Short mmCIF file of C-alpha atoms in Angstrom, two decimals:
data_model
loop_
_atom_site.label_atom_id
_atom_site.label_comp_id
_atom_site.label_asym_id
_atom_site.label_seq_id
_atom_site.Cartn_x
_atom_site.Cartn_y
_atom_site.Cartn_z
CA UNK U 1 21.90 52.87 -21.57
CA UNK U 2 23.73 51.24 -24.32
CA UNK U 3 26.75 50.37 -22.35
CA UNK U 4 29.28 47.55 -22.37
CA UNK U 5 28.25 45.60 -19.25
CA UNK U 6 30.04 42.61 -17.68
CA UNK U 7 28.31 40.13 -15.42
CA UNK U 8 30.06 38.08 -12.67
CA UNK U 9 27.38 35.77 -11.34
CA UNK U 10 29.14 33.21 -9.30
CA UNK U 11 32.48 32.23 -8.06
CA UNK U 12 34.21 29.14 -6.39
CA UNK U 13 35.46 31.53 -3.56
CA UNK U 14 31.99 32.49 -2.67
CA UNK U 15 29.45 30.29 -4.41
CA UNK U 16 26.02 31.89 -5.29
CA UNK U 17 22.69 30.34 -4.61
CA UNK U 18 20.51 29.35 -7.57
CA UNK U 19 17.86 31.74 -6.32
CA UNK U 20 20.15 34.71 -6.84
CA UNK U 21 21.57 33.38 -10.18
CA UNK U 22 17.86 32.90 -11.39
CA UNK U 23 17.22 36.51 -10.96
CA UNK U 24 20.52 37.63 -12.49
CA UNK U 25 19.58 35.60 -15.59
CA UNK U 26 16.23 37.43 -15.68
CA UNK U 27 18.26 40.65 -15.47
CA UNK U 28 20.59 39.65 -18.43
CA UNK U 29 17.49 38.75 -20.52
CA UNK U 30 16.19 42.22 -19.99
CA UNK U 31 19.37 43.92 -20.66
CA UNK U 32 19.97 42.21 -23.97
CA UNK U 33 16.35 42.84 -25.15
CA UNK U 34 17.12 46.61 -24.40
CA UNK U 35 20.23 46.35 -26.62
CA UNK U 36 22.76 46.32 -23.75
CA UNK U 37 25.95 44.25 -24.57
CA UNK U 38 26.46 41.81 -21.80
CA UNK U 39 29.64 39.84 -21.46
CA UNK U 40 29.42 37.09 -18.80
CA UNK U 41 32.99 35.74 -19.05
CA UNK U 42 35.20 38.75 -18.47
CA UNK U 43 36.83 39.15 -14.98
CA UNK U 44 38.72 42.22 -13.75
CA UNK U 45 40.69 40.29 -11.11
CA UNK U 46 41.72 37.00 -9.79
CA UNK U 47 39.07 36.11 -7.21
CA UNK U 48 41.49 34.42 -4.80
CA UNK U 49 43.99 37.23 -4.77
CA UNK U 50 41.42 39.96 -4.34
CA UNK U 51 39.88 38.13 -1.46
CA UNK U 52 42.91 37.47 0.32
CA UNK U 53 44.17 41.08 0.06
CA UNK U 54 40.53 42.32 1.01
CA UNK U 55 40.06 40.23 4.12
CA UNK U 56 43.59 40.87 5.54
CA UNK U 57 43.35 44.72 4.99
CA UNK U 58 39.87 44.81 6.24
CA UNK U 59 40.64 42.94 9.46
CA UNK U 60 43.68 45.03 9.86
CA UNK U 61 41.68 48.18 9.97
CA UNK U 62 39.38 46.88 12.56
CA UNK U 63 42.24 45.19 14.49
CA UNK U 64 43.80 48.57 15.06
CA UNK U 65 41.24 49.22 17.80
CA UNK U 66 41.76 45.96 19.79
CA UNK U 67 42.70 46.29 23.34
CA UNK U 68 46.05 44.97 24.30
CA UNK U 69 44.83 41.70 25.67
CA UNK U 70 42.74 40.94 22.65
CA UNK U 71 45.49 41.80 20.22
CA UNK U 72 47.98 39.37 21.95
CA UNK U 73 45.25 36.69 21.95
CA UNK U 74 44.50 37.09 18.21
CA UNK U 75 48.32 37.07 17.70
CA UNK U 76 48.63 33.73 19.36
CA UNK U 77 45.47 32.44 17.37
CA UNK U 78 47.07 33.59 14.15
CA UNK U 79 50.12 31.42 14.69
CA UNK U 80 47.87 28.32 14.80
CA UNK U 81 46.99 28.82 11.02
CA UNK U 82 49.25 27.75 8.15
CA UNK U 83 50.32 30.53 5.82
CA UNK U 84 48.40 29.15 2.94
CA UNK U 85 45.16 28.70 4.95
CA UNK U 86 42.54 30.49 2.97
CA UNK U 87 39.55 30.20 5.38
CA UNK U 88 38.15 33.48 6.77
CA UNK U 89 38.99 32.74 10.37
CA UNK U 90 42.71 32.57 9.40
CA UNK U 91 42.43 35.99 7.62
CA UNK U 92 40.65 37.17 10.62
CA UNK U 93 43.41 36.61 13.10
CA UNK U 94 46.28 37.17 10.68
CA UNK U 95 44.89 40.53 9.40
CA UNK U 96 43.98 41.84 12.84
CA UNK U 97 47.70 41.45 14.00
CA UNK U 98 49.61 42.43 10.77
CA UNK U 99 52.94 44.03 11.00
CA UNK U 100 53.45 47.39 9.27
CA UNK U 101 55.72 45.52 6.84
CA UNK U 102 53.26 43.02 5.97
CA UNK U 103 50.37 45.75 5.58
CA UNK U 104 52.61 47.59 3.18
CA UNK U 105 53.15 44.42 0.96
CA UNK U 106 49.49 43.85 0.94
CA UNK U 107 48.80 47.54 0.03
CA UNK U 108 51.28 47.05 -2.91
CA UNK U 109 49.07 44.13 -4.10
CA UNK U 110 46.13 46.35 -3.69
CA UNK U 111 47.71 48.87 -6.01
CA UNK U 112 48.29 46.06 -8.60
CA UNK U 113 44.61 45.13 -8.38
CA UNK U 114 43.57 48.66 -8.98
CA UNK U 115 45.71 48.59 -12.31
CA UNK U 116 43.97 45.54 -13.36
CA UNK U 117 40.65 47.15 -12.76
CA UNK U 118 41.64 50.32 -14.75
CA UNK U 119 42.59 48.01 -17.60
CA UNK U 120 39.18 46.08 -17.29
CA UNK U 121 37.31 49.39 -17.64
CA UNK U 122 39.03 50.22 -20.97
CA UNK U 123 36.78 47.40 -22.51
CA UNK U 124 33.83 47.58 -20.28
CA UNK U 125 31.82 50.40 -18.75
CA UNK U 126 30.11 48.62 -15.88
CA UNK U 127 30.32 45.30 -13.88
CA UNK U 128 27.32 43.73 -12.30
CA UNK U 129 27.84 41.07 -9.40
CA UNK U 130 25.69 39.73 -6.41
CA UNK U 131 25.81 41.56 -3.17
CA UNK U 132 25.42 38.41 -1.26
CA UNK U 133 25.66 34.59 -1.80
CA UNK U 134 22.05 34.23 -0.97
CA UNK U 135 18.60 36.00 -0.74
CA UNK U 136 17.75 37.66 2.57
CA UNK U 137 18.50 34.99 5.42
CA UNK U 138 17.53 34.66 9.05
CA UNK U 139 19.57 36.47 11.66
CA UNK U 140 22.12 34.34 13.45
CA UNK U 141 23.91 35.90 16.43
CA UNK U 142 25.51 32.81 18.07
CA UNK U 143 29.06 31.90 17.45
CA UNK U 144 31.82 33.48 15.71
CA UNK U 145 30.84 34.95 12.31
CA UNK U 146 32.48 32.20 10.26
CA UNK U 147 30.47 29.67 12.32
CA UNK U 148 27.06 30.99 11.24
CA UNK U 149 26.09 29.09 8.15
CA UNK U 150 23.78 29.94 5.37
CA UNK U 151 22.11 27.57 2.91
CA UNK U 152 23.76 27.78 -0.54
CA UNK U 153 22.32 25.36 -3.15
CA UNK U 154 21.47 22.91 -0.18
CA UNK U 155 24.88 23.04 1.43
CA UNK U 156 26.01 25.00 4.56
CA UNK U 157 28.30 27.80 3.85
CA UNK U 158 29.77 30.29 6.18
CA UNK U 159 28.00 33.66 6.19
CA UNK U 160 31.30 35.43 5.76
CA UNK U 161 31.55 34.27 2.04
CA UNK U 162 29.52 37.12 1.09
CA UNK U 163 32.31 39.56 2.05
CA UNK U 164 33.87 38.46 -1.27
CA UNK U 165 31.28 40.37 -3.38
CA UNK U 166 31.44 43.34 -0.99
CA UNK U 167 35.28 43.26 -1.29
CA UNK U 168 35.43 43.57 -5.03
CA UNK U 169 34.65 47.42 -5.19
CA UNK U 170 35.44 48.08 -1.53
CA UNK U 171 39.15 46.91 -1.70
CA UNK U 172 40.09 49.25 -4.52
CA UNK U 173 37.74 52.25 -3.73
CA UNK U 174 35.41 51.83 -6.65
CA UNK U 175 31.77 53.28 -6.60
CA UNK U 176 29.02 50.50 -6.53
CA UNK U 177 25.32 50.98 -6.26
CA UNK U 178 23.12 48.16 -4.87
CA UNK U 179 19.68 47.53 -6.70
CA UNK U 180 16.96 44.95 -6.28
CA UNK U 181 16.67 42.07 -8.37
CA UNK U 182 13.02 41.16 -7.21
CA UNK U 183 12.00 38.33 -4.98
CA UNK U 184 13.11 34.71 -5.01
CA UNK U 185 10.55 31.99 -5.44
CA UNK U 186 10.30 31.93 -1.72
CA UNK U 187 9.45 35.58 -1.67
CA UNK U 188 12.74 36.67 -0.33
CA UNK U 189 14.53 39.90 -1.45
CA UNK U 190 17.44 39.39 -3.70
CA UNK U 191 19.89 42.18 -4.66
CA UNK U 192 22.96 42.88 -7.05
CA UNK U 193 25.32 45.78 -7.33
CA UNK U 194 26.72 47.63 -10.28
CA UNK U 195 30.31 48.68 -9.94
CA UNK U 196 31.76 51.51 -12.20
CA UNK U 197 35.17 52.91 -12.91
CA UNK U 198 36.82 55.22 -10.46
CA UNK U 199 35.09 58.66 -10.24
CA UNK U 200 32.22 57.39 -12.14
CA UNK U 201 29.71 57.29 -9.23
CA UNK U 202 26.98 58.88 -11.37
CA UNK U 203 27.25 56.00 -13.99
CA UNK U 204 26.64 53.43 -11.22
CA UNK U 205 23.71 55.39 -9.77
CA UNK U 206 22.28 56.16 -13.10
CA UNK U 207 22.19 52.74 -14.24
CA UNK U 208 20.65 51.43 -11.22
CA UNK U 209 18.02 54.12 -11.32
CA UNK U 210 17.33 53.20 -14.92
CA UNK U 211 16.82 49.55 -13.90
CA UNK U 212 14.49 50.69 -11.01
CA UNK U 213 12.34 52.63 -13.48
CA UNK U 214 12.43 50.29 -16.48
CA UNK U 215 12.92 46.85 -15.22
CA UNK U 216 12.25 46.19 -11.44
CA UNK U 217 11.82 48.59 -8.56
CA UNK U 218 12.18 47.75 -4.80
CA UNK U 219 9.05 45.61 -3.61
CA UNK U 220 9.06 44.85 0.22
CA UNK U 221 8.50 41.33 1.17
CA UNK U 222 5.25 40.38 3.04
CA UNK U 223 5.27 41.08 6.77
CA UNK U 224 5.79 38.12 9.06
CA UNK U 225 2.46 37.28 10.83
CA UNK U 226 4.31 35.93 13.79
CA UNK U 227 7.74 35.82 15.33
CA UNK U 228 9.01 32.30 16.13
#
C-alpha cells in the first residue's frame, strides 16, 4: 500500500473536465492520508510524442483491414493534411495508409517511449491517470468520430481526445486497471486507471482492489426514468 504513486491529472493534448479532476483530488487526499507518497509533477513521456505515435500505429492496425477502394480514398484524404497537422482526423487518414517504412520508424519511436517508461518506473511504482476527459456522456452516433463533441469545462472538444489517456499504457503494452472514482456532482460515473510497470499486472490490480475496499467501490448511477 505504501507505494510511490505519480498522478497525471490533466494535459493540454486532452484537457480533463473539472468534474473528473475534483474526484482525482479527493483520491489524492485519501492516498496521502493513508501514507502513500503522491507525486503530481512527474511525467513518464512527452504527451505530444506519445499521442502522435499512438494514433498513427492504432489507425495503422485498423487500416490493414480496409478494402481497396476505402484504402485509396483514405490515402487521398491523407494528402490533404499538412505533415505537422496534429488533429485526430489527420492521424486517422495518415495512419490508416502508412507505408511499411513509416510504420517501422514509428515503431522505433515507440521503443524509445518504452525506455522512458522503464526509467520512470525506477522512481515510481504506479501512475494514476484519468480514463477519459469527462464523466460518462450521452451516446453520439452521428458524423465522424472527431466530429462528435463532448463538453469539457464548458467548451466543446472532440470525443476522440480521450484516446490520449487510453494510449498511454496501450501504446507500450503496460498493464492498466480501471477503477471508479465515484460520481460527479451531476451523478455521473467518473473513472481513473492505475498503470504499472511491464509484467506487474498484479500490482495494478491489487492497488485498484485496495481502493475499491478501502476508499470507493463501484456505485451504479440512478436508472433513467424515461428515454428522450
